Coordinates of C-alpha atoms in Angstrom, one line a residue:
X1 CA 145.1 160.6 19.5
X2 CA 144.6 163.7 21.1
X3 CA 145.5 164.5 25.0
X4 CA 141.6 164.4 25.4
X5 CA 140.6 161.6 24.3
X6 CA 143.0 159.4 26.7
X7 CA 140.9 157.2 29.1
X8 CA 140.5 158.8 32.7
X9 CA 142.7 156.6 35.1
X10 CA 140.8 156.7 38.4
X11 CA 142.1 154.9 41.3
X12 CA 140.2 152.0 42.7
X13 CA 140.4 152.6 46.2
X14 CA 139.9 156.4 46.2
X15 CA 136.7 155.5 44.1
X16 CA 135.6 153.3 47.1
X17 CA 136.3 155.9 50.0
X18 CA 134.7 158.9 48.1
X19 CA 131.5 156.5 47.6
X20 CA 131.7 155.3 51.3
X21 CA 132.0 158.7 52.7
X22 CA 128.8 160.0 50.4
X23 CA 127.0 156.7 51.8
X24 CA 128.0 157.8 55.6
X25 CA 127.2 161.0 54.7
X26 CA 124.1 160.4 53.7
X27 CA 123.3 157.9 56.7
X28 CA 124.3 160.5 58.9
X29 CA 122.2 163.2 57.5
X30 CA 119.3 160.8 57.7
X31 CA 119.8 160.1 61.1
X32 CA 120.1 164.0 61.9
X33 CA 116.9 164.2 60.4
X34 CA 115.0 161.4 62.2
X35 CA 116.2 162.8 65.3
X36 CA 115.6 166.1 64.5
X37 CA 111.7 164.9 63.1
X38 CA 111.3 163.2 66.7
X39 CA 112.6 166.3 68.9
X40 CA 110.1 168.3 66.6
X41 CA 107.6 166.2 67.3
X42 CA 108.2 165.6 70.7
X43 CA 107.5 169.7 71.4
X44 CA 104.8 169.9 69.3
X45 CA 103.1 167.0 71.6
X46 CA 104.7 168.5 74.8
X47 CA 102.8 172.4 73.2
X48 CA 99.7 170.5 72.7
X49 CA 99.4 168.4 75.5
X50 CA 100.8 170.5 78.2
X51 CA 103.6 168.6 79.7
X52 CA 106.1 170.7 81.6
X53 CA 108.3 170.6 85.1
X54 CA 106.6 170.3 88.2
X55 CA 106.9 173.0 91.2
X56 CA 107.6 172.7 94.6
X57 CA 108.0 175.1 97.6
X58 CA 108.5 174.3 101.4
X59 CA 104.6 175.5 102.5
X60 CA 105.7 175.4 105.9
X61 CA 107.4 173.8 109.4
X62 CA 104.8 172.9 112.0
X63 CA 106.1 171.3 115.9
X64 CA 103.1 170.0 116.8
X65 CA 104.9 168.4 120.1
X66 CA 108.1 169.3 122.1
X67 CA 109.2 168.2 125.5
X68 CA 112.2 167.7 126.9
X69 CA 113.0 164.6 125.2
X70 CA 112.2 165.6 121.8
X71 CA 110.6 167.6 118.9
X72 CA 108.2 166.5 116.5
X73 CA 108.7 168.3 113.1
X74 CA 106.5 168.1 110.1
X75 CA 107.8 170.0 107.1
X76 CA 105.0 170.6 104.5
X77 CA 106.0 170.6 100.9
X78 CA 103.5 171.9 98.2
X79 CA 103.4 170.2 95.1
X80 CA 101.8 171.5 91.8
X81 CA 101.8 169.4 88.8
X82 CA 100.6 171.3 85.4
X83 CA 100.8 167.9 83.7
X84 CA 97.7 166.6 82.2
X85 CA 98.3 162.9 83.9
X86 CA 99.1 162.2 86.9
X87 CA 103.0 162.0 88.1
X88 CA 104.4 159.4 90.6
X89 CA 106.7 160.6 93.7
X90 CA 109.2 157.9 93.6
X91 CA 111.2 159.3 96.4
X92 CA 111.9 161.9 99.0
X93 CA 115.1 162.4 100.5
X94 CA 115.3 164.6 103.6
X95 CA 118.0 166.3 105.6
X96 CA 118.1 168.1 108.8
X97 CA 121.0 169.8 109.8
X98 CA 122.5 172.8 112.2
X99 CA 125.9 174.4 111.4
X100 CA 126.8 172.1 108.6
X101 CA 126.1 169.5 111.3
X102 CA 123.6 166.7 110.2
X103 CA 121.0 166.0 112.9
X104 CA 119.2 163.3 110.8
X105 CA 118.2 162.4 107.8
X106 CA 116.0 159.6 105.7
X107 CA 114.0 158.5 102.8
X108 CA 110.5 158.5 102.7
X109 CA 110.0 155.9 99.0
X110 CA 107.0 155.9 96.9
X111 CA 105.5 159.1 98.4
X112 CA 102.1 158.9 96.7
X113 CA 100.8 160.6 93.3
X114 CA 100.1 164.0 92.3
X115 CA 97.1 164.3 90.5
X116 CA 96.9 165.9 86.6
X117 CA 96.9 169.4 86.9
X118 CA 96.6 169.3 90.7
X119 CA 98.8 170.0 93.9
X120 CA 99.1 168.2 96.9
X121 CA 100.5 169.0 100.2
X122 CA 102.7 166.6 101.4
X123 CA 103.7 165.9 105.0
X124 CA 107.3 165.3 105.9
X125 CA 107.4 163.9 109.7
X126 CA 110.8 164.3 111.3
X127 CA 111.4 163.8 114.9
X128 CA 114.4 165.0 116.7
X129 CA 115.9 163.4 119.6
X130 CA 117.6 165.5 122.1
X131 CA 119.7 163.0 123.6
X132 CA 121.0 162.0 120.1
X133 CA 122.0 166.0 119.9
X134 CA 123.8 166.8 122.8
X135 CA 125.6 163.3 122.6
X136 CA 126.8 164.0 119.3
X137 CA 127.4 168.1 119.6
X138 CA 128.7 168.5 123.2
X139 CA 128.6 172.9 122.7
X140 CA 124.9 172.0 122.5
X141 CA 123.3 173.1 125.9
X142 CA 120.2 172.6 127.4
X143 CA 118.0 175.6 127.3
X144 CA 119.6 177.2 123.8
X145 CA 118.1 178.3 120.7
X146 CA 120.0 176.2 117.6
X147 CA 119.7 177.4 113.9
X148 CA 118.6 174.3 111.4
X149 CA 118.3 174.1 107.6
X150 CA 115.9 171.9 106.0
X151 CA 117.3 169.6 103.1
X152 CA 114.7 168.1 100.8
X153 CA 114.8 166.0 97.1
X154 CA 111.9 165.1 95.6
X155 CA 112.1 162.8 93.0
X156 CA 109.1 162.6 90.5
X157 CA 108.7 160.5 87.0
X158 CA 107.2 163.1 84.1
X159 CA 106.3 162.0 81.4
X160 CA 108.3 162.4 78.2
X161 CA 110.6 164.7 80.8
X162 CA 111.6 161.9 82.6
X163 CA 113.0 161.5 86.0
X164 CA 113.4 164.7 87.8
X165 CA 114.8 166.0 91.0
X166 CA 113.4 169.1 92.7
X167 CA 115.6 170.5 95.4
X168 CA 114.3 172.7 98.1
X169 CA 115.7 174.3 101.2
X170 CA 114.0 176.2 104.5
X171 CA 116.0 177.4 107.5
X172 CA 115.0 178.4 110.9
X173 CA 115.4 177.6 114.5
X174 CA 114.9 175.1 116.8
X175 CA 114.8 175.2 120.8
X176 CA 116.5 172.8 123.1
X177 CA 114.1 173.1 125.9
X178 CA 115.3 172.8 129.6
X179 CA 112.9 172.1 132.4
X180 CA 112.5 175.4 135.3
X181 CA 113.0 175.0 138.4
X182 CA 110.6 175.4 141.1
X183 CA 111.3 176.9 144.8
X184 CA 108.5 177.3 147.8
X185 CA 109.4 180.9 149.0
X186 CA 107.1 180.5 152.0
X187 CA 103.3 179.5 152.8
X188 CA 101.7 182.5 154.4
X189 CA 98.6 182.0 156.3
X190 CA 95.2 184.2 156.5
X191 CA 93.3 181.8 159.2
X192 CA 95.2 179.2 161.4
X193 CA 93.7 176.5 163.5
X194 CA 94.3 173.2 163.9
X195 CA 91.1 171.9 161.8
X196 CA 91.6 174.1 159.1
X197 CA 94.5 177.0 157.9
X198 CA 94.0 178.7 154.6
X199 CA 96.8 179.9 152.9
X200 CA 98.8 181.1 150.2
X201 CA 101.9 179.1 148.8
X202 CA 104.5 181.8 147.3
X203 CA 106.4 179.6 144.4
X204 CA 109.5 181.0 142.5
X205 CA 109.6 180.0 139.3
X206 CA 113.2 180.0 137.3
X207 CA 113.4 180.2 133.4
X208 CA 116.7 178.8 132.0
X209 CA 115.7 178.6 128.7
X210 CA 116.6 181.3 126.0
X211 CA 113.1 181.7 125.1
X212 CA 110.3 183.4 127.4
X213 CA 108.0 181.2 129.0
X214 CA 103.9 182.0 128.7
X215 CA 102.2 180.2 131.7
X216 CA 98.9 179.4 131.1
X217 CA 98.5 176.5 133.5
X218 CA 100.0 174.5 136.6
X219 CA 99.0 171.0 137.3
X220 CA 100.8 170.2 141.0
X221 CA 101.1 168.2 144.3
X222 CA 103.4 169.4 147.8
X223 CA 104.1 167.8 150.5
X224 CA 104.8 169.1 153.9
X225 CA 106.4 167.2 156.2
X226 CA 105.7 163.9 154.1
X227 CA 101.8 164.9 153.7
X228 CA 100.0 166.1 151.0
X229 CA 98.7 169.2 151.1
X230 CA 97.7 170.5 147.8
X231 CA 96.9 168.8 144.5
X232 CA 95.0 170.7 141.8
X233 CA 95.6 172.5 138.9
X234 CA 95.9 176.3 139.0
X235 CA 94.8 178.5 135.4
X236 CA 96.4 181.4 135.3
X237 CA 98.6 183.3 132.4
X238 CA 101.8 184.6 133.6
X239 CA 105.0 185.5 131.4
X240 CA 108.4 184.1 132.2
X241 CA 110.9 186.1 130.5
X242 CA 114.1 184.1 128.7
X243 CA 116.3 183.4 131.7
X244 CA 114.0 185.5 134.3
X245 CA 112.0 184.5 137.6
X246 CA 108.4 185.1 138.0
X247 CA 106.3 184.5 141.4
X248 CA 103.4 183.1 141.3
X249 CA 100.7 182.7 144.1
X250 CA 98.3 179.9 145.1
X251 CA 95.9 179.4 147.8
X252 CA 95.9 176.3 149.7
X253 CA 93.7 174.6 152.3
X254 CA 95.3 172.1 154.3
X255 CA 95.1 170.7 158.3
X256 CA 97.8 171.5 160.8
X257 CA 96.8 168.9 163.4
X258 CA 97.7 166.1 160.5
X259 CA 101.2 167.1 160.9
X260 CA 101.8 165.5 164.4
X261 CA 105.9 166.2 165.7
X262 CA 106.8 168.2 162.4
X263 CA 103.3 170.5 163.4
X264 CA 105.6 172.0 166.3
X265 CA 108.3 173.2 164.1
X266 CA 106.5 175.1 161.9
X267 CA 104.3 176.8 165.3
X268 CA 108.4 177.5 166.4
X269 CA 109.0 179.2 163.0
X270 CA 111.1 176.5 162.3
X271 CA 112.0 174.9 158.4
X272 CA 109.7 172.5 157.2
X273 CA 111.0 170.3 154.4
X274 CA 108.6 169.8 151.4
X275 CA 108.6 168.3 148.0
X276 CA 106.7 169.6 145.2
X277 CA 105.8 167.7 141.8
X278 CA 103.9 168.6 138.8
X279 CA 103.7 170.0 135.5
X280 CA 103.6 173.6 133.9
X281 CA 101.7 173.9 130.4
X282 CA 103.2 176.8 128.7
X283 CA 103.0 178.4 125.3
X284 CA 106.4 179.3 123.5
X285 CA 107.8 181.1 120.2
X286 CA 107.9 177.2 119.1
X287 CA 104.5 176.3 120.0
X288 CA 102.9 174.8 123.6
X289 CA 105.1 172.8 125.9
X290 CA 104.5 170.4 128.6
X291 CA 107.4 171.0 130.9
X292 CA 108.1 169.0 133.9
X293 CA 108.8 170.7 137.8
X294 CA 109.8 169.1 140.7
X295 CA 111.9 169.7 144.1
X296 CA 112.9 167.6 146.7
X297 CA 114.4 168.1 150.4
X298 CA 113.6 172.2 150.2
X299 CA 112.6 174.0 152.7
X300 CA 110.3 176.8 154.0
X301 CA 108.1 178.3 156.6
X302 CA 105.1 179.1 157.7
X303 CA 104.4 183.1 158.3
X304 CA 101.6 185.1 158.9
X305 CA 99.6 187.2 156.0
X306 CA 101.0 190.5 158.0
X307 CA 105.0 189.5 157.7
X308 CA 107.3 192.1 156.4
X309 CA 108.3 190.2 151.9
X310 CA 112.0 191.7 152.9
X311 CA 112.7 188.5 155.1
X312 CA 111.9 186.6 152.0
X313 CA 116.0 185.6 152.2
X314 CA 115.7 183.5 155.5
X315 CA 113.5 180.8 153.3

């Protein structure tokens, strides 16, 4: 019998594994295939149908409101969805800090829709109490100018894209207001007599803030003596510079003989203690402020409309 015409000895187990690893091989190039066929498909839908990420920008950062307690912030974020459907906003998380230092943060859930191949403006409201601050950040005075960064996530559902998180970012500054104060120089008089004395109040006003103050209106009540002898408000536009003084002037009516003992002591030259209350409206890099003023136990004197302003240190 010739060498080729021995029967092939093939071993069982070897013929198993090489028909095994054909099979997986197979499998797995089917799968490869189907996955490739989907991912093919899935582009071709996304090309024809227009499906694609979602943009978002920080439009803006409004204060509509500030005072000395706090600061209303709304942060606008502008939305544009080229999407032919419309996509949910499942969530928006927020962050506000200064430094590295968080001043607050939240989450606004299920934030609304953005219609198919729309954009929407949507309104983040934030407010920011002082206290909370200066508790928290001692170095934080009243009166100062602090940097802030805005931190926002939006979280959106996209179809065939799937859950998405657009991250966004806007810095800027923020004031820490501080209230002026208030001083009654001196009331200088034009026409004195007991029924009737016309006058003109000479305030100082004091800026401590880091930021220039616009006046554009006084709302105010004094007292002289324990009576009242001005309340109105007073519409005029003066500019306070950061950390500067500015004198303002205000006519007043009022009635000495009303006075009774304290009458004497002003006739004398003498210091007449007066109180003064109110509020000054004023228009700042920030937006328009509502700022309190008050003083209590000062003092001042009556002069006439010919006195020498160089005594002005004696008040």
């Amino acid at each position: 019998m010739a060498s080729s015409d021995k029967p092939e000895i093939v071993d069982r187990d070897v013929k198993e594994k090489e028909k095994k690893d054909d099979k997986d091989e197979d499998k797995g190039g089917f799968i490869e295939k189907v996955k490739d066929f989907i991912q093919d498909i899935g582009e071709k839908i996304e090309g024809a149908i227009g499906f694609g990420k979602p943009t978002a920008d920080v439009a803006g950062i409004h204060i509509p409101s500030i005072n000395l307690e706090r600061a209303e912030i709304v942060v606008d974020i502008l939305i544009k969805n080229p999407n032919p459907v419309p996509i949910p906003l499942i969530d928006i998380n927020y962050l506000i800090e200064s430094d590295g230092r968080k001043l607050i943060s939240g989450l606004i859930p299920d934030a609304g829709t953005i219609h198919a191949h729309g954009e929407e403006t949507v309104k983040i409201p934030v407010v920011l109490i002082y206290d909370d601050v200066k508790n928290t950040y001692d170095e934080i005075k009243p009166g100062s100018i602090i940097p802030y960064k805005v931190k926002v996530d939006l979280i959106v559902d996209v179809p065939i894209l799937g859950r998405l998180t657009l991250p966004l970012e806007k810095t800027g500054e923020i004031p820490i207001p501080y209230k002026p104060d208030i001083d009654v120089e001196k009331i200088k008089f034009q026409k004195f007599s007991f029924e009737e004395t016309v006058a003109v109040l000479h305030l100082k006003l004091e800026n401590k803030n880091d930021f220039e103050l616009g006046l554009k209106d006084l709302d105010y009540e004094i007292w002289l003596a324990d009576l009242s002898i001005a309340s109105a408000d007073l519409a005029d536009s003066t500019k306070i510079d950061k950390n500067g003084i500015a004198k303002i002037l205000i006519p007043i009516t009022f009635r000495p003989k009303d006075f009774g003992s304290a009458l004497w002591d002003m006739i004398r030259g003498r210091g007449t203690g007066y109180t003064m209350k109110g509020n000054i409206h004023v228009e700042t890099p920030f937006g328009a402020m509502k700022l309190p003023i008050d003083k209590e136990g000062g003092t001042t004197r009556l002069k006439k409309e010919d006195d020498e302003d160089d005594d002005d240190n004696e008040d």
